CSV table of C-alpha atoms and ligand atoms in Angstrom, one decimal:
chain,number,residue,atom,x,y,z
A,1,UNK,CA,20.4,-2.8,-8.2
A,2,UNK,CA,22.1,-4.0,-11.2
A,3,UNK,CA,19.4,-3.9,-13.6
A,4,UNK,CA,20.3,-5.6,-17.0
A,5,UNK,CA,23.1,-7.7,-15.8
A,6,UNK,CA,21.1,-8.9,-13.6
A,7,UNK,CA,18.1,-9.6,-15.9
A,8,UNK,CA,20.6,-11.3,-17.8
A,9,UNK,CA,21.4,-14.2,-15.1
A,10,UNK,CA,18.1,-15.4,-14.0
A,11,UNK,CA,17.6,-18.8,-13.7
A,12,UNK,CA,14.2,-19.4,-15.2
A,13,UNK,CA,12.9,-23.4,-15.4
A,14,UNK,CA,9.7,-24.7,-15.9
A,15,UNK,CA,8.5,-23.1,-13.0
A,16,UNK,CA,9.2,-19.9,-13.5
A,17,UNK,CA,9.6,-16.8,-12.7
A,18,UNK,CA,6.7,-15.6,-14.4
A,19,UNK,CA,7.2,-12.2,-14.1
A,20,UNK,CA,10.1,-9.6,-12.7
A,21,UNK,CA,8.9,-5.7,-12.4
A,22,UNK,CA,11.9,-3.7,-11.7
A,23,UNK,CA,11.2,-0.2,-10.2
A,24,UNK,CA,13.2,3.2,-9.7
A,25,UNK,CA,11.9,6.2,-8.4
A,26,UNK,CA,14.3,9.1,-9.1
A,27,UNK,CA,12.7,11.5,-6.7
A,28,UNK,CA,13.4,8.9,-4.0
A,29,UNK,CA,16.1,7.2,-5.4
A,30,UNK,CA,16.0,4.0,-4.8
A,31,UNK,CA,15.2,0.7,-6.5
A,32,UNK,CA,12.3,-1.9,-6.3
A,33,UNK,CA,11.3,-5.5,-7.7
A,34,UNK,CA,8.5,-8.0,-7.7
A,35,UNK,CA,9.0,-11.5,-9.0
A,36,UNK,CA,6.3,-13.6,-9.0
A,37,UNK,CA,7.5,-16.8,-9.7
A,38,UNK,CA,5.1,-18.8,-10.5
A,39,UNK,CA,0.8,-18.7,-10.1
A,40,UNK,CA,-0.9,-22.1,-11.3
A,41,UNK,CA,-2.3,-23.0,-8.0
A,42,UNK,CA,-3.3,-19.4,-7.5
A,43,UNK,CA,-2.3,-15.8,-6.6
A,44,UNK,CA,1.9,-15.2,-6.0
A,45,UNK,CA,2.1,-14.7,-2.0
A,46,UNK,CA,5.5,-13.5,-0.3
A,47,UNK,CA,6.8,-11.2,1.6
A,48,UNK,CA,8.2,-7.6,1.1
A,49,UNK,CA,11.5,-7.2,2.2
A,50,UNK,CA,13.6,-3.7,3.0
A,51,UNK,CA,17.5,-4.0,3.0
A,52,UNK,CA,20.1,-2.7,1.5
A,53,UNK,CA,21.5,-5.2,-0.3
A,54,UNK,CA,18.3,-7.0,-1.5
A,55,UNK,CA,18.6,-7.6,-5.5
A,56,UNK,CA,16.4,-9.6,-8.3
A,57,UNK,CA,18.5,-12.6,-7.5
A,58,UNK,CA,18.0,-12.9,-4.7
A,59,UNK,CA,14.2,-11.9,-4.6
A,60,UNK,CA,13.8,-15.0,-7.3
A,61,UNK,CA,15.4,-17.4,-5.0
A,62,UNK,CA,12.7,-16.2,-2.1
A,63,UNK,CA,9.7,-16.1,-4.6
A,64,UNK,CA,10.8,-20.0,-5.6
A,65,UNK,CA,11.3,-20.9,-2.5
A,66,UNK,CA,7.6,-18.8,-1.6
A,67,UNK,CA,6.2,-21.8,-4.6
A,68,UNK,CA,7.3,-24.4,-3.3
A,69,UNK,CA,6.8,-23.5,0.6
A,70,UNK,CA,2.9,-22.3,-0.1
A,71,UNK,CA,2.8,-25.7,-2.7
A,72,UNK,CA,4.4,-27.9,0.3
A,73,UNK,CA,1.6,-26.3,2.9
A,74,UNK,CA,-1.1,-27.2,-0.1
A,75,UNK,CA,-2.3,-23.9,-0.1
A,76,UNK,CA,-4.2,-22.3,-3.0
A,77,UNK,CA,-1.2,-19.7,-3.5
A,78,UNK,CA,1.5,-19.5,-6.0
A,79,UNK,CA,5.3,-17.8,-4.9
A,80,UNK,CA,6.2,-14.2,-5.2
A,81,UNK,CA,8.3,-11.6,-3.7
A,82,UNK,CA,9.3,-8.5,-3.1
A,83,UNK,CA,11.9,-6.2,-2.5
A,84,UNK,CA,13.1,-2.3,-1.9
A,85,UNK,CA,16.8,-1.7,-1.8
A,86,UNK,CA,16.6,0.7,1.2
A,87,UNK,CA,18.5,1.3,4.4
A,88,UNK,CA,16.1,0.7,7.1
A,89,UNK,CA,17.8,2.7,10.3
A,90,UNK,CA,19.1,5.5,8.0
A,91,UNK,CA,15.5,6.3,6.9
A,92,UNK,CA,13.4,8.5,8.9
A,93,UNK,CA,9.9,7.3,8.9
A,94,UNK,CA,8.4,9.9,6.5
A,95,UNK,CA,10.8,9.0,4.0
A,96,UNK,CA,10.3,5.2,4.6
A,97,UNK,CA,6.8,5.6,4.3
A,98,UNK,CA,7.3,7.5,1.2
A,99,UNK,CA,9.5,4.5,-0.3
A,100,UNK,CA,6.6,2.0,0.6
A,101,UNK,CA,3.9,4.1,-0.6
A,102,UNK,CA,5.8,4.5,-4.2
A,103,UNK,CA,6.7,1.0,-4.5
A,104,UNK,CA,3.1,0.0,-3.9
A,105,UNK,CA,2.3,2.3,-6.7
A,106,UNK,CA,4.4,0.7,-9.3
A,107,UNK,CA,3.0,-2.3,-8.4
A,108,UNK,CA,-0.6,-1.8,-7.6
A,109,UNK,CA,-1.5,-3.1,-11.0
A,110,UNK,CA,-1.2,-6.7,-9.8
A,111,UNK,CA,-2.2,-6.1,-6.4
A,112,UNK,CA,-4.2,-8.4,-5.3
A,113,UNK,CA,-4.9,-10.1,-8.9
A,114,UNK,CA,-2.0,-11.8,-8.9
A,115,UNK,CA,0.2,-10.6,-5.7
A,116,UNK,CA,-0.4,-10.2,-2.3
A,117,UNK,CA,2.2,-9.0,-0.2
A,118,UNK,CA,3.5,-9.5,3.5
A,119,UNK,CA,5.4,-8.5,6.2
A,120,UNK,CA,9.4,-9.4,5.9
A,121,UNK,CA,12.5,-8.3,7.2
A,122,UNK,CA,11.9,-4.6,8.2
A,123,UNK,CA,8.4,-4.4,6.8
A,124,UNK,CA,5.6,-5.2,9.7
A,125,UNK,CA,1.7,-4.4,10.0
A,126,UNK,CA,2.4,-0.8,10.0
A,127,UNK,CA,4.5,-0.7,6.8
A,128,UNK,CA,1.4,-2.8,5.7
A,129,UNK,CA,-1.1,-0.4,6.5
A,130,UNK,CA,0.8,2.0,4.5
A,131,UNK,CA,0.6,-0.1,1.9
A,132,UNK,CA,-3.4,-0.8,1.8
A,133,UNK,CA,-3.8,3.2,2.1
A,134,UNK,CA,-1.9,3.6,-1.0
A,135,UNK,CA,-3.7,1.1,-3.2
A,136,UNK,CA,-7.1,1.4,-1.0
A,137,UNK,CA,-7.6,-2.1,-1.4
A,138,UNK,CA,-7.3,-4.8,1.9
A,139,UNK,CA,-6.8,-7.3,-0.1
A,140,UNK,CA,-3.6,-6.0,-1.3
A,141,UNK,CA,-1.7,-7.6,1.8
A,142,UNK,CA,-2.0,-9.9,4.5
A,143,UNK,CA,0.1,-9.4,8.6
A,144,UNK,CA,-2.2,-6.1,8.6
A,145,UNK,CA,-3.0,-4.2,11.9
A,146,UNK,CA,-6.4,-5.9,13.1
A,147,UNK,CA,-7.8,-3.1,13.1
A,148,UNK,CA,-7.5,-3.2,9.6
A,149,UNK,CA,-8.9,-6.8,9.4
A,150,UNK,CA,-5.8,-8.3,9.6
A,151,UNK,CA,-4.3,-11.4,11.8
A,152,UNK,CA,-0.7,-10.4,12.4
A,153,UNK,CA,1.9,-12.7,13.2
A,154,UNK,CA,2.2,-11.6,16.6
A,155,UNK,CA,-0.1,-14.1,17.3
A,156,UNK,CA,2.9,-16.7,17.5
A,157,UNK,CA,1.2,-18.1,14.3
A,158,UNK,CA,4.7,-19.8,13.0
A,159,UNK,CA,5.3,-21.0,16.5
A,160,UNK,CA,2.8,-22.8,16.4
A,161,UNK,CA,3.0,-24.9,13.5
A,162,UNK,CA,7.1,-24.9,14.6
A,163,UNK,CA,5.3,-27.1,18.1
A,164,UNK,CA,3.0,-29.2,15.7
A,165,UNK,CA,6.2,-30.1,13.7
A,166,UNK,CA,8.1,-30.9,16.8
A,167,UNK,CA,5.1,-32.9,17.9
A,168,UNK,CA,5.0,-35.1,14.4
A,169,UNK,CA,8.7,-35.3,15.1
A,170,UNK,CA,8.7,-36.4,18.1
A,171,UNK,CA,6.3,-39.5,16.9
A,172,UNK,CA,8.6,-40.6,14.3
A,173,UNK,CA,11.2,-41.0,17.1
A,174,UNK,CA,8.6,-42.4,18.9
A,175,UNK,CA,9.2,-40.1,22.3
A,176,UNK,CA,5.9,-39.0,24.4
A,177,UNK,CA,6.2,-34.9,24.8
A,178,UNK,CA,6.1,-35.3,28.5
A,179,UNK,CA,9.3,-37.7,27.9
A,180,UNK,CA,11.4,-35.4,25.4
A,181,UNK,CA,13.2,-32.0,26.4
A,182,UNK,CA,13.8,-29.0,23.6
A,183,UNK,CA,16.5,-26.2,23.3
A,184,UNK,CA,15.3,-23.3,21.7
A,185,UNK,CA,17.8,-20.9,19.9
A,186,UNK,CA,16.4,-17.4,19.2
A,187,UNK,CA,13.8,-16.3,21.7
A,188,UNK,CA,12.3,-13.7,19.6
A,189,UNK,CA,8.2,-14.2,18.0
A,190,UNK,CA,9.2,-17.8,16.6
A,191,UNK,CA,11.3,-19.3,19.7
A,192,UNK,CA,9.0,-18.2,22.8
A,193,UNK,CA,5.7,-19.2,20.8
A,194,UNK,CA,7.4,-22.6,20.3
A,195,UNK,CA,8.2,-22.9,23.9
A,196,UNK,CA,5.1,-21.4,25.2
A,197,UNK,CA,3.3,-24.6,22.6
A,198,UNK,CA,6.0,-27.0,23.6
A,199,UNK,CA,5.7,-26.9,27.5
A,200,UNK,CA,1.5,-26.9,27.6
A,201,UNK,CA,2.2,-30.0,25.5
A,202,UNK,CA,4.6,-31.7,28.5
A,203,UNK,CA,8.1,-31.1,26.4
A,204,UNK,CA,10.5,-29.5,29.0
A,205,UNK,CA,12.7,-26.9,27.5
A,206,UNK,CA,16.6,-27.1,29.0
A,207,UNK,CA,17.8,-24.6,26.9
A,208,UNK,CA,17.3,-21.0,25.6
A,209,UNK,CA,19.1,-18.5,23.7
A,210,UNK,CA,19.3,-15.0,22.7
A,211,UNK,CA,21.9,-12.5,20.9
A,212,UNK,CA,23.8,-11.9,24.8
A,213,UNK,CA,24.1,-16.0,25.2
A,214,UNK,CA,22.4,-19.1,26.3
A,215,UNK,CA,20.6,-19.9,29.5
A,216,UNK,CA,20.8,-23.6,30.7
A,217,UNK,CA,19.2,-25.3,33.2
A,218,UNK,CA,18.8,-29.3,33.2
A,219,UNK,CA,15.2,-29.3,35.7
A,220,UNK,CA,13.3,-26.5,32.8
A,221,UNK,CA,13.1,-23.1,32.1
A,222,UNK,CA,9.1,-22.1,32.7
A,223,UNK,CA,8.0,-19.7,29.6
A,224,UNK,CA,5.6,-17.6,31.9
A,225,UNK,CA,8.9,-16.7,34.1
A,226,UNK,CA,11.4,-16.1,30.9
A,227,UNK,CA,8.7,-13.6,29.7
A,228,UNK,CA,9.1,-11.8,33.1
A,229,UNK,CA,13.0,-11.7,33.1
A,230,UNK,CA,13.2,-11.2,29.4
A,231,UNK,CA,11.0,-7.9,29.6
A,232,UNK,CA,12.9,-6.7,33.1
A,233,UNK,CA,16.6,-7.6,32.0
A,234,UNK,CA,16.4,-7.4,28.5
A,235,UNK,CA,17.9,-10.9,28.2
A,236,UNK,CA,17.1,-15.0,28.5
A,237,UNK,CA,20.6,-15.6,30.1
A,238,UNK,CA,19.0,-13.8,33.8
A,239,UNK,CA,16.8,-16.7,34.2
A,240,UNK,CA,17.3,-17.8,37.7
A,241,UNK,CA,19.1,-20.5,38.4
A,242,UNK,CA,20.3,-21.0,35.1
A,243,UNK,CA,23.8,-21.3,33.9
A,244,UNK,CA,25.2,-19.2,31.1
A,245,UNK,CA,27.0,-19.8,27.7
A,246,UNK,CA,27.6,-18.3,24.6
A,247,UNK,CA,24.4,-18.1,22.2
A,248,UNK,CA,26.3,-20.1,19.6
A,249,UNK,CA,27.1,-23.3,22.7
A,250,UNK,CA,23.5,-23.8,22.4
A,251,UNK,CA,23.7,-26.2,19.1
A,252,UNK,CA,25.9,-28.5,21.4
A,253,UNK,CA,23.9,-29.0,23.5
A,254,UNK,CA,22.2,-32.6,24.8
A,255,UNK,CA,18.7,-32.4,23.9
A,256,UNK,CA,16.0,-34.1,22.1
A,257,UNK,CA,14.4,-31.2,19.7
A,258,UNK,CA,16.9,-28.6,18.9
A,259,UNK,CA,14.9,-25.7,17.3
A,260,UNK,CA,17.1,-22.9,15.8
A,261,UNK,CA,14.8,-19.8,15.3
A,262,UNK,CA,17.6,-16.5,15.0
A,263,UNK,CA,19.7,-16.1,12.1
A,264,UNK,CA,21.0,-17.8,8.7
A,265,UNK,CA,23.6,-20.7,8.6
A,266,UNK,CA,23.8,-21.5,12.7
A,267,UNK,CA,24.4,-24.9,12.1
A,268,UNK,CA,27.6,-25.2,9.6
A,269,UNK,CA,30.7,-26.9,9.1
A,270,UNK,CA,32.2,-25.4,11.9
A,271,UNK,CA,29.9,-27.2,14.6
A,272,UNK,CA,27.8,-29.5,12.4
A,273,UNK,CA,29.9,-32.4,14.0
A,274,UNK,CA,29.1,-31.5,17.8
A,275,UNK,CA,25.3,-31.1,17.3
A,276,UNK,CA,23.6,-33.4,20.1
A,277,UNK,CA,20.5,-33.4,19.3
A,278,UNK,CA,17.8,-36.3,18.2
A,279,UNK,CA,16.0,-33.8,15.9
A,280,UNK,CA,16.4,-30.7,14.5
A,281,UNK,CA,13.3,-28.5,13.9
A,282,UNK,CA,14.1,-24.9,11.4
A,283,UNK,CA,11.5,-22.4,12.8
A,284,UNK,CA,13.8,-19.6,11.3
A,285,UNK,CA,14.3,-19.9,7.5
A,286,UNK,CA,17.9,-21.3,6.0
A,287,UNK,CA,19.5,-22.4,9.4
A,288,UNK,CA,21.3,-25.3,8.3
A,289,UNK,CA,24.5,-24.1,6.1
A,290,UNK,CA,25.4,-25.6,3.3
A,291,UNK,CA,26.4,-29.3,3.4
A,292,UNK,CA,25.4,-29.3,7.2
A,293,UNK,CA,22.2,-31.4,5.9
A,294,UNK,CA,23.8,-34.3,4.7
A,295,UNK,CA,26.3,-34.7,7.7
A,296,UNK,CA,23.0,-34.4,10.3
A,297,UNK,CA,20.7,-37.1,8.0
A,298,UNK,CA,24.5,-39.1,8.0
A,299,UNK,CA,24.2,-39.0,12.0
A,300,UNK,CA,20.7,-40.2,11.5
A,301,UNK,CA,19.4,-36.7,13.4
A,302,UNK,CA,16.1,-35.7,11.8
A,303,UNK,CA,15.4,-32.6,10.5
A,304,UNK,CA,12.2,-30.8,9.6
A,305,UNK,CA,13.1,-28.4,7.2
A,306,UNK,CA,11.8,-24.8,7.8
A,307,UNK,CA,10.1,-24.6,4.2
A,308,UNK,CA,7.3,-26.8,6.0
A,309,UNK,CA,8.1,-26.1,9.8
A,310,UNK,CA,8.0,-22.4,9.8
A,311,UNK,CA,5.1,-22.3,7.2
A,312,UNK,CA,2.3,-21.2,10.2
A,313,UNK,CA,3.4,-17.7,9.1
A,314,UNK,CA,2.2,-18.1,5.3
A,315,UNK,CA,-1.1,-20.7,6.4
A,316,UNK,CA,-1.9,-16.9,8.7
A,317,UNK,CA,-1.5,-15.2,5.7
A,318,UNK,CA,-4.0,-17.9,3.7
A,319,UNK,CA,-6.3,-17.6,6.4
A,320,UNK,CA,-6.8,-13.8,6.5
A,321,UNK,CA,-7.0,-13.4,2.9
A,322,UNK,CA,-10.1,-15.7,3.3
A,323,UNK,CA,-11.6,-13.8,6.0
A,324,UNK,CA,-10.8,-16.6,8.7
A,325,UNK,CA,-11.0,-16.1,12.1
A,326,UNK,CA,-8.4,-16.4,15.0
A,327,UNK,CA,-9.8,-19.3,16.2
A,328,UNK,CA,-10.1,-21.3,12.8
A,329,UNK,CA,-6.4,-19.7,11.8
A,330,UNK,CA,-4.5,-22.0,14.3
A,331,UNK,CA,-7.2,-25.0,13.3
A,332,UNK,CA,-6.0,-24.5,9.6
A,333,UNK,CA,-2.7,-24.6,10.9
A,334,UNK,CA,-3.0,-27.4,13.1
A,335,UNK,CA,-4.3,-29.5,10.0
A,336,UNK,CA,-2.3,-28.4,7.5
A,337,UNK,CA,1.6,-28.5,8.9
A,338,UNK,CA,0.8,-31.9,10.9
A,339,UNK,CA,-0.4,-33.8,7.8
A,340,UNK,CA,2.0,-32.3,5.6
A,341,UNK,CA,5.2,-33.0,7.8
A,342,UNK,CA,3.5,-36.7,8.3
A,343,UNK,CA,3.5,-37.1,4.8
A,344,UNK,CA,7.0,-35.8,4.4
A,345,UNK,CA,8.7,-37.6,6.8
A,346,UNK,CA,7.2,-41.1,5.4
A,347,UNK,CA,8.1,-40.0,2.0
A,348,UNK,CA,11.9,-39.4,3.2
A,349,UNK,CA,12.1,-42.5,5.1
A,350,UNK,CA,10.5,-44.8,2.3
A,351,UNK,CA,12.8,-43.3,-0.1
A,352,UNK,CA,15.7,-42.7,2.1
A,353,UNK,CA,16.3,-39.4,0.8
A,354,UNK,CA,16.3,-35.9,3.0
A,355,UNK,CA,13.2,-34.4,4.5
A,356,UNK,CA,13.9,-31.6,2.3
A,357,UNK,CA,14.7,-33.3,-0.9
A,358,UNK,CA,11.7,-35.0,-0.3
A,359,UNK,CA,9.7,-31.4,0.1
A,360,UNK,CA,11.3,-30.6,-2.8
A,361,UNK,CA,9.5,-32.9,-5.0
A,362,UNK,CA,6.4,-33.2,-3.2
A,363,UNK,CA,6.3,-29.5,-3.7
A,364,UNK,CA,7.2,-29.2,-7.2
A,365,UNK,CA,4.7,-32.5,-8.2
A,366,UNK,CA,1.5,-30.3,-6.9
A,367,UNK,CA,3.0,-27.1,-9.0
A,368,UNK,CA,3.8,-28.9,-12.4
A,369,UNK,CA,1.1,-31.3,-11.9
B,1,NAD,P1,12.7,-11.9,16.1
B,1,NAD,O1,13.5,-10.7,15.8
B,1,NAD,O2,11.4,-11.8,16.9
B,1,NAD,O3,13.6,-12.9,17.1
B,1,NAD,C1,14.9,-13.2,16.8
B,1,NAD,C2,15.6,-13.6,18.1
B,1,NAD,O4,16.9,-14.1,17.8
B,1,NAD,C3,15.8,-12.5,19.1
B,1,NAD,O5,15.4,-12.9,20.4
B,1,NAD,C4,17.3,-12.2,19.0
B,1,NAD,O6,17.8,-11.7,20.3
B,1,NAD,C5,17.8,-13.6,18.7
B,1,NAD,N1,19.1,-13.6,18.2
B,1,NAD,C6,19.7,-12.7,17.3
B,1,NAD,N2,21.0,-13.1,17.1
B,1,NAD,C7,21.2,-14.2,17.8
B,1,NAD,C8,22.2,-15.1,17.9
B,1,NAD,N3,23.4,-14.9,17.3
B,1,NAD,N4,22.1,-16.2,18.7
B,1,NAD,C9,20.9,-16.4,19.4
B,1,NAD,N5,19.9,-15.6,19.3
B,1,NAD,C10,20.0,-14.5,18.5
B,1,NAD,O7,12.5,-12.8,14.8
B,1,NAD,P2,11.4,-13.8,14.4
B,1,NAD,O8,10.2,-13.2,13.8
B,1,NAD,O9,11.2,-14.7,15.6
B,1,NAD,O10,12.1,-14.6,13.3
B,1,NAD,C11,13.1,-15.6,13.5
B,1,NAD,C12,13.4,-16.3,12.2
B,1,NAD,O11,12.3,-17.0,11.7
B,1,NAD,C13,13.9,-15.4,11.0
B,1,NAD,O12,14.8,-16.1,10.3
B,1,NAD,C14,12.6,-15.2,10.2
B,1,NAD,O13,12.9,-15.0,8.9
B,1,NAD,C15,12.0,-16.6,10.4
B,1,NAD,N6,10.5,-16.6,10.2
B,1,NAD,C16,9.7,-15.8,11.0
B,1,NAD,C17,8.4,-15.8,10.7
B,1,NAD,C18,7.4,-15.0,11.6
B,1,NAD,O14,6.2,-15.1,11.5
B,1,NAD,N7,7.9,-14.2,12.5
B,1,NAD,C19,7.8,-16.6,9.7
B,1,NAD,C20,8.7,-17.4,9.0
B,1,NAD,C21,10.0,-17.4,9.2
């Protein structure tokens, strides 16, 4: 982590960040940092993350982009987030638990005053039981074990509110769910939660993909049965009866809702132009690569923006923090992610802007406001 040069090109605005903790233990050797980026409508919430090359760039970008997503969801939170420059798979799990456990040290001052933490990339409800038995305080994080009090995400929380966006999208192109059929790319936590949502609701899914390719098949693929054949053959493309692609021939796809849920970029200037889709809804986070946007809203497809469509995660989060149940988690969801894309989607099409430009300011009117 390059400390002072990096210090040195932070973007700060009238936002934030409010605060950057860089960390360094030299037993462990290995680098930390918290950014909270900004707290007026209450505590910094984000994720911690453990890769390699994670930096305090690139931890401000995901702290802003925490602000606006937990403003956008119009949750009492502000944006934080955090980061340990480790290498997961090299680490055995003594010595990863040692790296949590001293990162949560050097920043169990603001835990939970003004930072609660989360799960992130390779960082789940065990790393954050770790975490609460270093700083003996629940409150410290949220995606705990439940036996710790916690409602983890493996409850398909951000699937969910990834359906009730589809469902908000679907009205806007004024298509019954029993009328519209979805392809879902990534069938990890996010993608089968969707398409367990999306076919109770009536929305047949065509199309499915995973890191060995796509499975296709035009009369539905049945979410009880991909379960089955996913956990026998260790892959979506055995469905019966299906045919097979690549993973990446999924974006071309004819299909009403196209829901990316894998990786970064998917949808770039490589394929932007062959994307057949009526609506595209981001259940993972930065799908769309840059300039992809403008060439989708050109072909008048819609597309819900993950900073709103994949915010079930952080609404979980809200809800345990506040001692909610299961059953009034998904409610919360339910209410918050439908009204909020409504909102959005008017507020694009009135101004005839993006969806996400247009989440963009709604977001940063309720922080600066
Ligand atoms: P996951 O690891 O459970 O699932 C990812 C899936 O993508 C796997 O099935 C994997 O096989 C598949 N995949 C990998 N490479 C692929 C490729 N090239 N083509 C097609 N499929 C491929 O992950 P997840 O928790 O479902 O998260 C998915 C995305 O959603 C991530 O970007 C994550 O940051 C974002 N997200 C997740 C949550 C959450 O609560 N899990 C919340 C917010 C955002």
């Amino acid at each position: 982590m390059k400390t002072k040069k990096e210090l040195l090109s932070v973007h700060y605005d009238e936002i934030g960040p409010e605060l950057i903790i860089q960390t360094y233990d030299p037993d462990l050797n290995f680098h930390g940092v918290l950014v909270i980026d900004n707290t007026k409508r209450g505590l910094g919430k984000g994720g911690i993350r453990m890769t390699e090359t994670v930096n305090t760039n690139e931890v401000c970008r995901l702290a802003r982009a925490m602000s606006y997503k937990n403003a956008l969801a119009d949750l009492p939170f502000g944006g934080a987030k955090g980061g340990i420059a480790a290498h997961p798979r090299s680490l055995t799990k003594s010595r990863k638990k040692a790296m949590v456990q001293s990162f949560a040290r050097s920043i169990a001052p603001y835990m939970p005053k003004r930072y609660v933490g989360a799960p992130d990339m390779n960082m789940a409800e065990s790393e954050m039981a770790w975490i609460v038995e270093e700083v003996k305080n629940r409150k410290a994080v949220t995606g705990k074990p439940l036996r710790l009090g916690g409602l983890p995400h493996e409850l398909g929380s951000t699937g969910y509110g990834v359906f009730l966006s589809s469902l908000v999208g679907l009205e806007h192109l004024k298509l019954l769910p029993h009328q519209a059929c979805a392809s879902i790319a990534g069938w990890g936590n996010v993608g089968s939660f969707a398409h367990k949502f999306l076919e109770e609701s009536g929305v047949k899914i065509v199309a499915v993909s995973d890191s060995q390719g796509t499975a296709y098949r035009e009369k539905g693929i049945e979410y009880e049965k991909l379960l089955k054949v996913k956990k026998k053959k260790g892959s979506v493309i055995h469905y019966p009866g299906a045919k097979k692609f690549k993973h990446e021939d999924i974006y071309e796809i004819i299909t009403d809702i196209l829901i990316p849920a894998a990786g970064p970029d998917v949808i770039n200037s490589a394929n932007v132009r062959k994307v057949k889709a009526r609506m595209i809804v981001e259940g993972a986070n930065i799908s769309l690569g840059f300039g992809a946007e403008e060439k989708l809203f050109k072909k008048k497809i819609l597309v819900i923006p993950d900073i709103i469509a994949n915010a079930g995660g952080v609404i979980s989060s809200y809800a345990e923090h506040t001692g909610k149940s299961q059953k009034q988690m998904f409610a919360l969801i339910e209410k918050k992610i439908t009204t909020n894309v409504e909102k959005l989607l008017i507020e694009a099409k009135r101004k005839n802007i993006l969806p996400r430009e247009a989440a963009r300011l709604i977001a940063r009117k309720r922080i600066l406001s």
